[in-house]
PDB file of C-alpha atoms in Angstrom:
ATOM      1  CA  MET C 298     107.548  78.819 112.260  1.00 35.00           C
ATOM      2  CA  THR C 299     108.427  80.054 108.723  1.00 38.00           C
ATOM      3  CA  VAL C 300     110.171  78.703 105.318  1.00 36.00           C
ATOM      4  CA  THR C 301     113.092  79.703 103.529  1.00 39.00           C
ATOM      5  CA  THR C 302     115.974  77.720 101.598  1.00 36.00           C
ATOM      6  CA  LYS C 303     118.577  76.252 104.361  1.00 38.00           C
ATOM      7  CA  GLY C 304     121.111  79.320 104.114  1.00 41.00           C
ATOM      8  CA  SER C 305     119.210  82.279 102.410  1.00 43.00           C
ATOM      9  CA  THR C 306     119.676  85.691 104.033  1.00 46.00           C
ATOM     10  CA  PRO C 307     116.316  87.596 104.588  1.00 46.00           C
ATOM     11  CA  GLY C 308     116.217  90.503 102.340  1.00 46.00           C
ATOM     12  CA  THR C 309     117.940  88.954  99.546  1.00 48.00           C
ATOM     13  CA  PRO C 310     116.729  88.288  96.118  1.00 44.00           C
ATOM     14  CA  ASP C 311     116.575  84.360  96.966  1.00 46.00           C
ATOM     15  CA  ASN C 312     114.392  85.501 100.344  1.00 48.00           C
ATOM     16  CA  PRO C 313     112.208  88.723  99.321  1.00 47.00           C
ATOM     17  CA  TRP C 314     109.330  88.342 101.781  1.00 46.00           C
ATOM     18  CA  GLY C 315     112.370  88.235 104.561  1.00 49.00           C
ATOM     19  CA  ASP C 316     111.635  84.875 106.210  1.00 47.00           C
ATOM     20  CA  THR C 317     114.197  83.099 109.053  1.00 40.00           C
ATOM     21  CA  LYS C 318     116.375  81.042 108.329  1.00 39.00           C
ATOM     22  CA  THR C 319     114.950  77.537 108.733  1.00 38.00           C
ATOM     23  CA  ASN C 320     113.792  74.121 107.604  1.00 40.00           C
ATOM     24  CA  ALA C 321     110.590  73.506 105.691  1.00 46.00           C
ATOM     25  CA  PRO C 322     108.428  71.504 108.011  1.00 50.00           C
ATOM     26  CA  SER C 323     107.683  68.537 106.845  1.00 45.00           C
ATOM     27  CA  ASN C 324     103.988  68.728 105.301  1.00 58.00           C
ATOM     28  CA  GLY C 325     105.684  71.267 102.248  1.00 60.00           C
ATOM     29  CA  VAL C 326     103.295  73.779 103.471  1.00 70.00           C
ATOM     30  CA  ASN C 327     105.053  77.291 102.581  1.00 79.00           C
ATOM     31  CA  LEU C 328     104.760  79.791 105.559  1.00 84.00           C
ATOM     32  CA  GLY C 329     105.253  83.798 105.366  1.00 86.00           C
ATOM     33  CA  PRO C 330     106.530  86.045 107.303  1.00 89.00           C
ATOM     34  CA  THR C 331     103.302  86.325 109.461  1.00 88.00           C
ATOM     35  CA  GLN C 332     103.514  82.374 110.128  1.00 88.00           C
ATOM     36  CA  ARG C 333     100.561  81.575 107.944  1.00 90.00           C
ATOM     37  CA  PRO C 334     100.339  79.461 104.629  1.00 90.00           C
ATOM     38  CA  ARG C 335     101.660  82.300 101.875  1.00 84.00           C
ATOM     39  CA  PRO C 336      99.077  82.746  99.097  1.00 87.00           C
ATOM     40  CA  VAL C 337      99.894  83.498  95.615  1.00 88.00           C
ATOM     41  CA  PHE C 338      97.056  86.850  94.453  1.00 90.00           C
ATOM     42  CA  PRO C 339      96.507  87.415  90.898  1.00 87.00           C
ATOM     43  CA  GLU C 340      97.367  89.620  88.600  1.00 89.00           C
ATOM     44  CA  PRO C 341      95.069  92.091  88.864  1.00 89.00           C
ATOM     45  CA  VAL C 342      92.834  92.996  85.757  1.00 88.00           C
ATOM     46  CA  PRO C 343      92.890  97.048  84.854  1.00 90.00           C
ATOM     47  CA  PRO C 344      89.637  98.496  84.896  1.00 89.00           C
ATOM     48  CA  ALA C 345      87.991  99.258  81.759  1.00 88.00           C
ATOM     49  CA  VAL C 346      86.057 102.123  83.684  1.00 91.00           C
ATOM     50  CA  HIS C 347      87.294 104.350  86.063  1.00 91.00           C
ATOM     51  CA  GLY C 348      86.155 105.801  89.084  1.00 84.00           C
ATOM     52  CA  PRO C 349      84.075 105.932  91.658  1.00 94.00           C
ATOM     53  CA  ALA C 350      87.057 105.947  93.873  1.00 96.00           C
ATOM     54  CA  ARG C 351      87.785 103.772  97.228  1.00 96.00           C
ATOM     55  CA  VAL C 352      88.905 105.958  99.672  1.00 97.00           C
ATOM     56  CA  VAL C 353      91.468 104.742 102.256  1.00 97.00           C
ATOM     57  CA  ALA C 354      92.764 106.594 105.212  1.00 97.00           C
ATOM     58  CA  MET C 355      96.246 105.326 105.985  1.00 97.00           C
ATOM     59  CA  VAL C 356      96.094 105.975 110.186  1.00 95.00           C
ATOM     60  CA  ASN C 357      98.234 105.435 113.154  1.00 92.00           C
ATOM     61  CA  GLN C 358      98.774 108.063 116.155  1.00 88.00           C
ATOM     62  CA  LYS C 359     102.474 106.972 116.108  1.00 87.00           C
ATOM     63  CA  GLY C 360     105.106 108.709 113.643  1.00 87.00           C
ATOM     64  CA  GLY C 361     107.298 106.819 111.877  1.00 87.00           C
ATOM     65  CA  VAL C 362     105.708 104.379 110.863  1.00 90.00           C
ATOM     66  CA  GLY C 363     105.460 103.936 107.138  1.00 91.00           C
ATOM     67  CA  LYS C 364     102.364 105.911 106.807  1.00 94.00           C
ATOM     68  CA  THR C 365     103.822 108.368 104.238  1.00 95.00           C
ATOM     69  CA  THR C 366     106.164 106.087 102.298  1.00 95.00           C
ATOM     70  CA  THR C 367     103.461 103.248 102.129  1.00 96.00           C
ATOM     71  CA  THR C 368     100.706 106.095 100.687  1.00 97.00           C
ATOM     72  CA  ILE C 369     103.048 106.972  98.141  1.00 97.00           C
ATOM     73  CA  ASN C 370     104.265 103.501  97.146  1.00 96.00           C
ATOM     74  CA  LEU C 371     100.916 101.691  97.609  1.00 97.00           C
ATOM     75  CA  GLY C 372     100.022 104.003  95.248  1.00 97.00           C
ATOM     76  CA  ALA C 373     102.626 103.951  92.701  1.00 96.00           C
ATOM     77  CA  ALA C 374     102.357 100.030  92.614  1.00 96.00           C
ATOM     78  CA  LEU C 375      97.889 100.216  92.106  1.00 97.00           C
ATOM     79  CA  VAL C 376      99.191 102.655  88.847  1.00 96.00           C
ATOM     80  CA  GLU C 377     101.085 100.217  87.634  1.00 96.00           C
ATOM     81  CA  CYS C 378      98.010  97.381  87.754  1.00 95.00           C
ATOM     82  CA  GLY C 379      96.009  99.781  85.121  1.00 95.00           C
ATOM     83  CA  LEU C 380      94.152 102.435  88.643  1.00 96.00           C
ATOM     84  CA  LYS C 381      93.883 105.723  88.425  1.00 97.00           C
ATOM     85  CA  VAL C 382      95.043 107.248  92.240  1.00 97.00           C
ATOM     86  CA  LEU C 383      94.223 110.049  93.979  1.00 98.00           C
ATOM     87  CA  LEU C 384      97.010 110.998  97.073  1.00 98.00           C
ATOM     88  CA  VAL C 385      95.447 113.062  99.358  1.00 97.00           C
ATOM     89  CA  ASP C 386      98.312 114.967 101.694  1.00 97.00           C
ATOM     90  CA  PHE C 387      96.597 115.767 105.278  1.00 96.00           C
ATOM     91  CA  ASP C 388      99.250 116.218 107.352  1.00 95.00           C
ATOM     92  CA  PRO C 389     100.398 119.459 107.964  1.00 94.00           C
ATOM     93  CA  GLN C 390     104.635 118.589 107.656  1.00 93.00           C
ATOM     94  CA  GLY C 391     103.403 117.863 104.115  1.00 93.00           C
ATOM     95  CA  ALA C 392     106.360 114.783 103.904  1.00 94.00           C
ATOM     96  CA  LEU C 393     103.878 113.416 101.163  1.00 96.00           C
ATOM     97  CA  SER C 394     104.379 116.038  99.442  1.00 95.00           C
ATOM     98  CA  VAL C 395     107.724 115.988  99.736  1.00 94.00           C
ATOM     99  CA  GLY C 396     108.264 112.608  98.813  1.00 94.00           C
ATOM    100  CA  LEU C 397     106.840 113.285  95.423  1.00 95.00           C
ATOM    101  CA  GLY C 398     108.929 115.807  94.669  1.00 93.00           C
ATOM    102  CA  ILE C 399     106.771 118.892  95.545  1.00 94.00           C
ATOM    103  CA  ASN C 400     107.893 121.957  97.994  1.00 92.00           C
ATOM    104  CA  PRO C 401     105.515 122.108 100.356  1.00 89.00           C
ATOM    105  CA  LEU C 402     106.906 126.019 101.258  1.00 88.00           C
ATOM    106  CA  GLN C 403     106.646 126.987  97.559  1.00 91.00           C
ATOM    107  CA  LEU C 404     102.566 126.087  97.030  1.00 92.00           C
ATOM    108  CA  ASP C 405     100.062 128.938  96.850  1.00 92.00           C
ATOM    109  CA  LEU C 406      97.435 126.444  96.876  1.00 95.00           C
ATOM    110  CA  THR C 407      96.937 123.222  99.104  1.00 96.00           C
ATOM    111  CA  VAL C 408      94.536 121.408 100.753  1.00 96.00           C
ATOM    112  CA  TYR C 409      94.269 124.141 103.567  1.00 96.00           C
ATOM    113  CA  ASN C 410      92.935 126.596 100.706  1.00 96.00           C
ATOM    114  CA  LEU C 411      90.515 123.207  99.923  1.00 95.00           C
ATOM    115  CA  LEU C 412      88.865 123.060 103.436  1.00 95.00           C
ATOM    116  CA  MET C 413      88.663 126.726 104.475  1.00 94.00           C
ATOM    117  CA  GLU C 414      88.254 129.129 101.194  1.00 93.00           C
ATOM    118  CA  ARG C 415      85.064 128.377  99.894  1.00 89.00           C
ATOM    119  CA  GLY C 416      86.361 129.817  96.517  1.00 90.00           C
ATOM    120  CA  VAL C 417      88.678 127.285  96.035  1.00 94.00           C
ATOM    121  CA  THR C 418      87.874 123.873  94.246  1.00 94.00           C
ATOM    122  CA  ALA C 419      89.777 120.544  94.192  1.00 94.00           C
ATOM    123  CA  GLU C 420      91.059 121.049  90.748  1.00 94.00           C
ATOM    124  CA  ASP C 421      92.829 124.438  91.812  1.00 95.00           C
ATOM    125  CA  VAL C 422      94.644 122.603  93.849  1.00 96.00           C
ATOM    126  CA  LEU C 423      95.006 119.322  92.272  1.00 96.00           C
ATOM    127  CA  LEU C 424      98.703 118.345  91.000  1.00 96.00           C
ATOM    128  CA  GLU C 425     100.174 115.627  88.574  1.00 94.00           C
ATOM    129  CA  THR C 426     102.891 113.790  89.722  1.00 94.00           C
ATOM    130  CA  GLY C 427     105.901 112.320  88.157  1.00 91.00           C
ATOM    131  CA  VAL C 428     103.958 109.005  87.471  1.00 94.00           C
ATOM    132  CA  GLU C 429     101.382 108.801  85.026  1.00 94.00           C
ATOM    133  CA  GLY C 430      97.646 108.391  87.029  1.00 95.00           C
ATOM    134  CA  LEU C 431      98.911 109.312  90.437  1.00 97.00           C
ATOM    135  CA  ASP C 432      97.855 112.628  91.326  1.00 97.00           C
ATOM    136  CA  LEU C 433      97.899 114.654  94.566  1.00 97.00           C
ATOM    137  CA  LEU C 434      95.990 117.032  96.571  1.00 97.00           C
ATOM    138  CA  PRO C 435      99.420 118.376  98.555  1.00 97.00           C
ATOM    139  CA  SER C 436      99.686 120.077 102.023  1.00 95.00           C
ATOM    140  CA  ASN C 437     102.168 122.463 103.881  1.00 94.00           C
ATOM    141  CA  ILE C 438     102.243 123.778 107.334  1.00 94.00           C
ATOM    142  CA  ASP C 439      99.139 125.925 107.129  1.00 94.00           C
ATOM    143  CA  LEU C 440      96.886 122.755 107.582  1.00 94.00           C
ATOM    144  CA  SER C 441      97.878 123.342 111.285  1.00 93.00           C
ATOM    145  CA  ALA C 442      95.478 125.791 111.684  1.00 93.00           C
ATOM    146  CA  ALA C 443      92.695 124.146 109.941  1.00 92.00           C
ATOM    147  CA  GLU C 444      92.048 122.014 113.146  1.00 88.00           C
ATOM    148  CA  VAL C 445      91.589 125.041 115.124  1.00 90.00           C
ATOM    149  CA  GLN C 446      89.333 126.756 112.528  1.00 92.00           C
ATOM    150  CA  LEU C 447      87.458 123.745 111.846  1.00 90.00           C
ATOM    151  CA  VAL C 448      86.195 123.347 115.401  1.00 88.00           C
ATOM    152  CA  THR C 449      83.477 126.245 114.957  1.00 86.00           C
ATOM    153  CA  GLU C 450      82.387 124.966 111.530  1.00 85.00           C
ATOM    154  CA  VAL C 451      78.985 122.987 111.303  1.00 86.00           C
ATOM    155  CA  ALA C 452      79.286 119.228 110.876  1.00 86.00           C
ATOM    156  CA  ARG C 453      83.290 119.640 111.271  1.00 91.00           C
ATOM    157  CA  GLU C 454      84.395 116.161 110.845  1.00 92.00           C
ATOM    158  CA  GLN C 455      82.939 115.784 107.128  1.00 94.00           C
ATOM    159  CA  VAL C 456      84.620 119.013 105.281  1.00 95.00           C
ATOM    160  CA  LEU C 457      87.136 117.151 103.845  1.00 96.00           C
ATOM    161  CA  GLY C 458      84.881 114.135 102.546  1.00 95.00           C
ATOM    162  CA  ARG C 459      82.975 117.376 101.336  1.00 95.00           C
ATOM    163  CA  VAL C 460      85.598 118.696  99.431  1.00 95.00           C
ATOM    164  CA  ILE C 461      87.173 116.058  97.555  1.00 96.00           C
ATOM    165  CA  LYS C 462      83.872 113.964  96.619  1.00 96.00           C
ATOM    166  CA  PRO C 463      83.691 116.044  93.093  1.00 95.00           C
ATOM    167  CA  LEU C 464      87.387 114.350  91.949  1.00 96.00           C
ATOM    168  CA  LEU C 465      86.098 110.467  92.890  1.00 96.00           C
ATOM    169  CA  PRO C 466      84.206 109.667  90.068  1.00 96.00           C
ATOM    170  CA  HIS C 467      87.619 110.228  87.995  1.00 95.00           C
ATOM    171  CA  TYR C 468      89.712 107.755  90.099  1.00 97.00           C
ATOM    172  CA  ASP C 469      89.462 104.405  91.065  1.00 97.00           C
ATOM    173  CA  VAL C 470      91.050 104.405  94.586  1.00 97.00           C
ATOM    174  CA  CYS C 471      92.062 107.114  97.028  1.00 98.00           C
ATOM    175  CA  LEU C 472      94.727 107.008  99.574  1.00 98.00           C
ATOM    176  CA  ILE C 473      95.058 109.773 102.819  1.00 98.00           C
ATOM    177  CA  ASP C 474      97.725 110.330 104.115  1.00 97.00           C
ATOM    178  CA  CYS C 475      97.045 111.195 108.243  1.00 95.00           C
ATOM    179  CA  GLN C 476      98.755 113.054 110.486  1.00 92.00           C
ATOM    180  CA  PRO C 477     100.412 110.983 113.672  1.00 92.00           C
ATOM    181  CA  SER C 478      97.571 111.958 115.738  1.00 88.00           C
ATOM    182  CA  LEU C 479      94.134 111.052 116.464  1.00 88.00           C
ATOM    183  CA  GLY C 480      92.406 114.899 116.607  1.00 90.00           C
ATOM    184  CA  LEU C 481      90.069 116.452 114.138  1.00 94.00           C
ATOM    185  CA  LEU C 482      92.120 116.508 110.991  1.00 95.00           C
ATOM    186  CA  THR C 483      92.060 112.348 111.212  1.00 95.00           C
ATOM    187  CA  ILE C 484      88.679 111.768 112.148  1.00 95.00           C
ATOM    188  CA  ASN C 485      87.738 114.494 109.191  1.00 96.00           C
ATOM    189  CA  ALA C 486      89.827 111.369 106.489  1.00 96.00           C
ATOM    190  CA  LEU C 487      88.173 108.263 108.403  1.00 96.00           C
ATOM    191  CA  THR C 488      85.040 109.961 108.470  1.00 96.00           C
ATOM    192  CA  CYS C 489      84.976 110.108 104.838  1.00 96.00           C
ATOM    193  CA  ALA C 490      86.763 106.844 103.976  1.00 97.00           C
ATOM    194  CA  HIS C 491      85.363 103.367 103.064  1.00 96.00           C
ATOM    195  CA  GLY C 492      88.146 101.637 104.835  1.00 96.00           C
ATOM    196  CA  VAL C 493      91.440 102.342 106.889  1.00 96.00           C
ATOM    197  CA  MET C 494      95.310 101.025 106.792  1.00 96.00           C
ATOM    198  CA  VAL C 495      97.172 100.718 109.813  1.00 95.00           C
ATOM    199  CA  PRO C 496     101.123 100.599 108.839  1.00 95.00           C
ATOM    200  CA  LEU C 497     102.972  99.140 111.812  1.00 92.00           C
ATOM    201  CA  GLU C 498     106.768  99.488 112.421  1.00 90.00           C
ATOM    202  CA  CYS C 499     107.792  95.717 113.863  1.00 85.00           C
ATOM    203  CA  GLU C 500     108.787  97.063 117.424  1.00 83.00           C
ATOM    204  CA  PHE C 501     107.555  96.998 120.441  1.00 80.00           C
ATOM    205  CA  PHE C 502     106.338 100.661 121.047  1.00 78.00           C
ATOM    206  CA  ALA C 503     104.303 100.670 118.337  1.00 74.00           C
ATOM    207  CA  LEU C 504     102.168  98.132 119.635  1.00 76.00           C
ATOM    208  CA  ARG C 505     101.176 100.461 122.444  1.00 77.00           C
ATOM    209  CA  GLY C 506      98.806 102.407 120.443  1.00 77.00           C
ATOM    210  CA  VAL C 507      97.218 100.385 118.872  1.00 86.00           C
ATOM    211  CA  ALA C 508      94.584  99.359 121.068  1.00 82.00           C
ATOM    212  CA  LEU C 509      93.734 103.677 121.260  1.00 85.00           C
ATOM    213  CA  LEU C 510      93.751 103.907 117.474  1.00 89.00           C
ATOM    214  CA  MET C 511      90.986 100.673 117.534  1.00 90.00           C
ATOM    215  CA  ASP C 512      88.555 102.335 119.630  1.00 90.00           C
ATOM    216  CA  THR C 513      88.762 105.471 118.011  1.00 90.00           C
ATOM    217  CA  ILE C 514      87.859 103.635 114.676  1.00 93.00           C
ATOM    218  CA  SER C 515      85.016 102.296 116.188  1.00 93.00           C
ATOM    219  CA  LYS C 516      83.820 105.308 117.342  1.00 93.00           C
ATOM    220  CA  VAL C 517      83.471 106.672 114.230  1.00 94.00           C
ATOM    221  CA  GLN C 518      81.947 103.720 112.771  1.00 94.00           C
ATOM    222  CA  GLU C 519      79.168 103.761 115.370  1.00 94.00           C
ATOM    223  CA  ARG C 520      78.607 107.863 115.305  1.00 94.00           C
ATOM    224  CA  LEU C 521      80.158 108.822 111.968  1.00 94.00           C
ATOM    225  CA  ASN C 522      80.724 106.281 109.694  1.00 94.00           C
ATOM    226  CA  GLU C 523      78.825 103.351 109.892  1.00 93.00           C
ATOM    227  CA  ASP C 524      80.412 101.979 106.608  1.00 92.00           C
ATOM    228  CA  LEU C 525      84.059 102.213 107.806  1.00 95.00           C
ATOM    229  CA  GLU C 526      85.782  99.211 107.495  1.00 94.00           C
ATOM    230  CA  ILE C 527      89.534  97.978 108.422  1.00 94.00           C
ATOM    231  CA  GLU C 528      91.314  97.332 105.288  1.00 94.00           C
ATOM    232  CA  GLY C 529      94.085  95.750 107.327  1.00 94.00           C
ATOM    233  CA  LEU C 530      97.580  96.311 109.777  1.00 95.00           C
ATOM    234  CA  LEU C 531     100.621  96.516 107.658  1.00 96.00           C
ATOM    235  CA  ALA C 532     103.925  95.566 109.305  1.00 93.00           C
ATOM    236  CA  THR C 533     106.921  97.743 107.904  1.00 93.00           C
ATOM    237  CA  MET C 534     110.319  98.115 109.165  1.00 91.00           C
ATOM    238  CA  TYR C 535     110.542  94.608 109.416  1.00 91.00           C
ATOM    239  CA  ASP C 536     114.157  92.447 109.750  1.00 88.00           C
ATOM    240  CA  ALA C 537     113.299  88.822 110.107  1.00 87.00           C
ATOM    241  CA  ARG C 538     117.005  88.730 111.302  1.00 88.00           C
ATOM    242  CA  THR C 539     116.331  89.965 114.587  1.00 87.00           C
ATOM    243  CA  LEU C 540     114.079  87.926 117.540  1.00 90.00           C
ATOM    244  CA  HIS C 541     112.843  91.281 118.430  1.00 88.00           C
ATOM    245  CA  GLY C 542     110.567  91.709 115.029  1.00 87.00           C
ATOM    246  CA  ARG C 543     109.738  88.559 114.677  1.00 90.00           C
ATOM    247  CA  GLU C 544     108.297  88.484 118.137  1.00 90.00           C
ATOM    248  CA  VAL C 545     106.405  91.592 117.739  1.00 89.00           C
ATOM    249  CA  LEU C 546     105.220  90.355 114.366  1.00 92.00           C
ATOM    250  CA  ALA C 547     103.631  87.068 115.980  1.00 91.00           C
ATOM    251  CA  ARG C 548     102.107  88.966 118.787  1.00 90.00           C
ATOM    252  CA  VAL C 549     100.383  91.666 116.194  1.00 91.00           C
ATOM    253  CA  VAL C 550      99.177  88.454 114.271  1.00 92.00           C
ATOM    254  CA  GLU C 551      97.877  86.784 117.405  1.00 91.00           C
ATOM    255  CA  ALA C 552      95.997  89.582 118.176  1.00 89.00           C
ATOM    256  CA  PHE C 553      94.700  90.344 114.637  1.00 91.00           C
ATOM    257  CA  GLY C 554      94.317  87.596 112.970  1.00 91.00           C
ATOM    258  CA  ASP C 555      93.327  87.773 109.068  1.00 92.00           C
ATOM    259  CA  LYS C 556      93.407  91.658 109.287  1.00 93.00           C
ATOM    260  CA  VAL C 557      96.921  91.626 109.123  1.00 94.00           C
ATOM    261  CA  PHE C 558      98.463  91.669 105.670  1.00 96.00           C
ATOM    262  CA  HIS C 559      99.959  88.571 104.392  1.00 94.00           C
ATOM    263  CA  THR C 560     102.956  91.358 102.846  1.00 95.00           C
ATOM    264  CA  VAL C 561     105.255  92.427 104.854  1.00 95.00           C
ATOM    265  CA  ILE C 562     107.539  95.458 104.210  1.00 95.00           C
ATOM    266  CA  ASN C 563     111.367  94.681 105.054  1.00 92.00           C
ATOM    267  CA  ARG C 564     113.612  97.721 106.388  1.00 89.00           C
ATOM    268  CA  THR C 565     115.523  99.036 103.517  1.00 88.00           C
ATOM    269  CA  VAL C 566     117.619 102.122 102.957  1.00 88.00           C
ATOM    270  CA  ARG C 567     116.124 101.804  99.179  1.00 90.00           C
ATOM    271  CA  PHE C 568     112.865 104.069 101.140  1.00 91.00           C
ATOM    272  CA  PRO C 569     114.833 107.187 102.193  1.00 90.00           C
ATOM    273  CA  ASP C 570     116.829 107.410  99.086  1.00 92.00           C
ATOM    274  CA  ALA C 571     113.816 107.255  97.305  1.00 92.00           C
ATOM    275  CA  THR C 572     112.171 109.537  99.374  1.00 88.00           C
ATOM    276  CA  VAL C 573     115.103 112.273  98.771  1.00 90.00           C
ATOM    277  CA  ALA C 574     114.976 111.424  94.814  1.00 90.00           C
ATOM    278  CA  GLY C 575     111.054 112.616  95.363  1.00 91.00           C
ATOM    279  CA  GLU C 576     109.642 109.857  93.886  1.00 93.00           C
ATOM    280  CA  PRO C 577     108.297 105.798  94.353  1.00 95.00           C
ATOM    281  CA  ILE C 578     110.511 103.607  94.958  1.00 94.00           C
ATOM    282  CA  THR C 579     108.222 101.271  92.393  1.00 93.00           C
ATOM    283  CA  THR C 580     110.760 103.920  90.018  1.00 93.00           C
ATOM    284  CA  PHE C 581     113.471 104.809  91.468  1.00 93.00           C
ATOM    285  CA  ASP C 582     114.616 101.398  91.970  1.00 93.00           C
ATOM    286  CA  PRO C 583     111.793  99.321  89.790  1.00 93.00           C
ATOM    287  CA  SER C 584     114.004  95.692  90.877  1.00 91.00           C
ATOM    288  CA  SER C 585     114.295  96.754  94.122  1.00 92.00           C
ATOM    289  CA  LEU C 586     112.473  94.142  97.102  1.00 91.00           C
ATOM    290  CA  GLY C 587     111.048  96.867  98.798  1.00 92.00           C
ATOM    291  CA  ALA C 588     109.376  98.210  94.861  1.00 94.00           C
ATOM    292  CA  ASN C 589     108.151  94.000  94.906  1.00 94.00           C
ATOM    293  CA  ALA C 590     106.868  94.154  98.496  1.00 95.00           C
ATOM    294  CA  TYR C 591     104.287  96.982  97.605  1.00 96.00           C
ATOM    295  CA  ARG C 592     103.464  95.635  94.098  1.00 96.00           C
ATOM    296  CA  GLU C 593     103.273  92.692  96.215  1.00 95.00           C
ATOM    297  CA  LEU C 594     100.578  94.621  98.611  1.00 96.00           C
ATOM    298  CA  ALA C 595      98.808  96.151  95.909  1.00 96.00           C
ATOM    299  CA  ARG C 596      98.113  92.564  94.772  1.00 96.00           C
ATOM    300  CA  GLU C 597      96.925  91.699  98.003  1.00 96.00           C
ATOM    301  CA  VAL C 598      95.018  94.789  98.698  1.00 96.00           C
ATOM    302  CA  LEU C 599      92.842  94.227  94.936  1.00 96.00           C
ATOM    303  CA  SER C 600      92.584  90.929  96.144  1.00 93.00           C
ATOM    304  CA  ARG C 601      91.007  91.860  99.049  1.00 92.00           C
ATOM    305  CA  TRP C 602      88.675  94.222  97.436  1.00 91.00           C
ATOM    306  CA  SER C 603      87.589  91.881  94.965  1.00 83.00           C
ATOM    307  CA  ALA C 604      85.503  89.734  97.297  1.00 64.00           C
ATOM    308  CA  PRO C 605      82.149  90.233  98.101  1.00 50.00           C
ATOM    309  CA  ALA C 606      82.415  91.548 101.179  1.00 43.00           C
ATOM    310  CA  THR C 607      84.477  94.569 100.313  1.00 41.00           C
ATOM    311  CA  MET C 608      83.383  95.742  96.731  1.00 40.00           C
ATOM    312  CA  ALA C 609      80.651  97.921  97.908  1.00 41.00           C
ATOM    313  CA  ARG C 610      82.195 101.710  97.556  1.00 44.00           C
TER     314      ARG C 610
END
C-alpha cells in the first residue's frame, strides 16, 4: 500500500510521486507508487571525460505509450546531469524531430540517407537542438522505405550500429526512439544497443503486447546481441486517482519485479504543451512535476548504470 500525507492529492507539489491517499504504515516505511520502498537516488557527478556512449533503445510495439516523450525528456534530464546525449529518431513519423522543434519535411538529409547512401556520414545528418549537449539524428517519412530496402542488404540487422558508430565516442548516452512495431528497424536498434527501455502506459491493453516484446528481445539476445540488457520498464501516463491505473501498475511490478523503475511518470497536460513548443519539458516548464519526474528517472537510470553489472559499455 502506498503512502502520502493524509489528504494530499496525487500529482500536486506535496505529492509529486502520485501516491494514493492512505495512512502511513505502522513500521514507518515510505512506499512509492510501485508499492516498494521508495529509494533516494544520489545526485550524479558529471563525467570528467565524455564517451563512449551507452546505447539505449526505447521500444514498445504499441504506439502512444510515451516512447518519444521519454526519449526527449530523459535525454534532456541526463544533459542536466552533465552528460552529452545523442538522440536518434528511428521512427518514420518523425515525432522525435517534431518534439524538438524540427520540421521533418524540410530536411535534406535524415537517418534514411545515412542508412541507404554510402556517401552520407553521420556528421552530415547530425543536428544540434535547442538544448546544449543534446544532439539529434533526425528522421522523416523516407525512413519507411528503408525497412523494405534493407531486406536485401548483407548483415541488414547491423546497419544502424555501423553508421552511428563514429559518433559514439563523443557522447555519454545514445537514446534511440523506435517505431511502434517489431520490424527490421526496431531489430536494428536492438542489435546495436547495450540496453532496452520499455515505456508502458498504465492501462490494460498496454500489457497485452509485453510478452511478445520480451520474446523478441530474448531472440535478439540469443542470435544477434548477447550483450543486450533490459534497462527496465517505465510506467507512464499514470493516474493514481484511478483504481485501474493502480491495478495495472501493481500487475507490472508483480510480473517484472525490480526490472520496473521506481520512478513513475504521471499523466499531465504539460507534456503535449512542451511538444507543441518543440522543447523538452525540463526547459519548457522546469519546475513542473513532469520535469522533476524525468530528473528523478535520470538519477535512477544513472544509479543503475553505476552498478558493476551494468558499467560495461
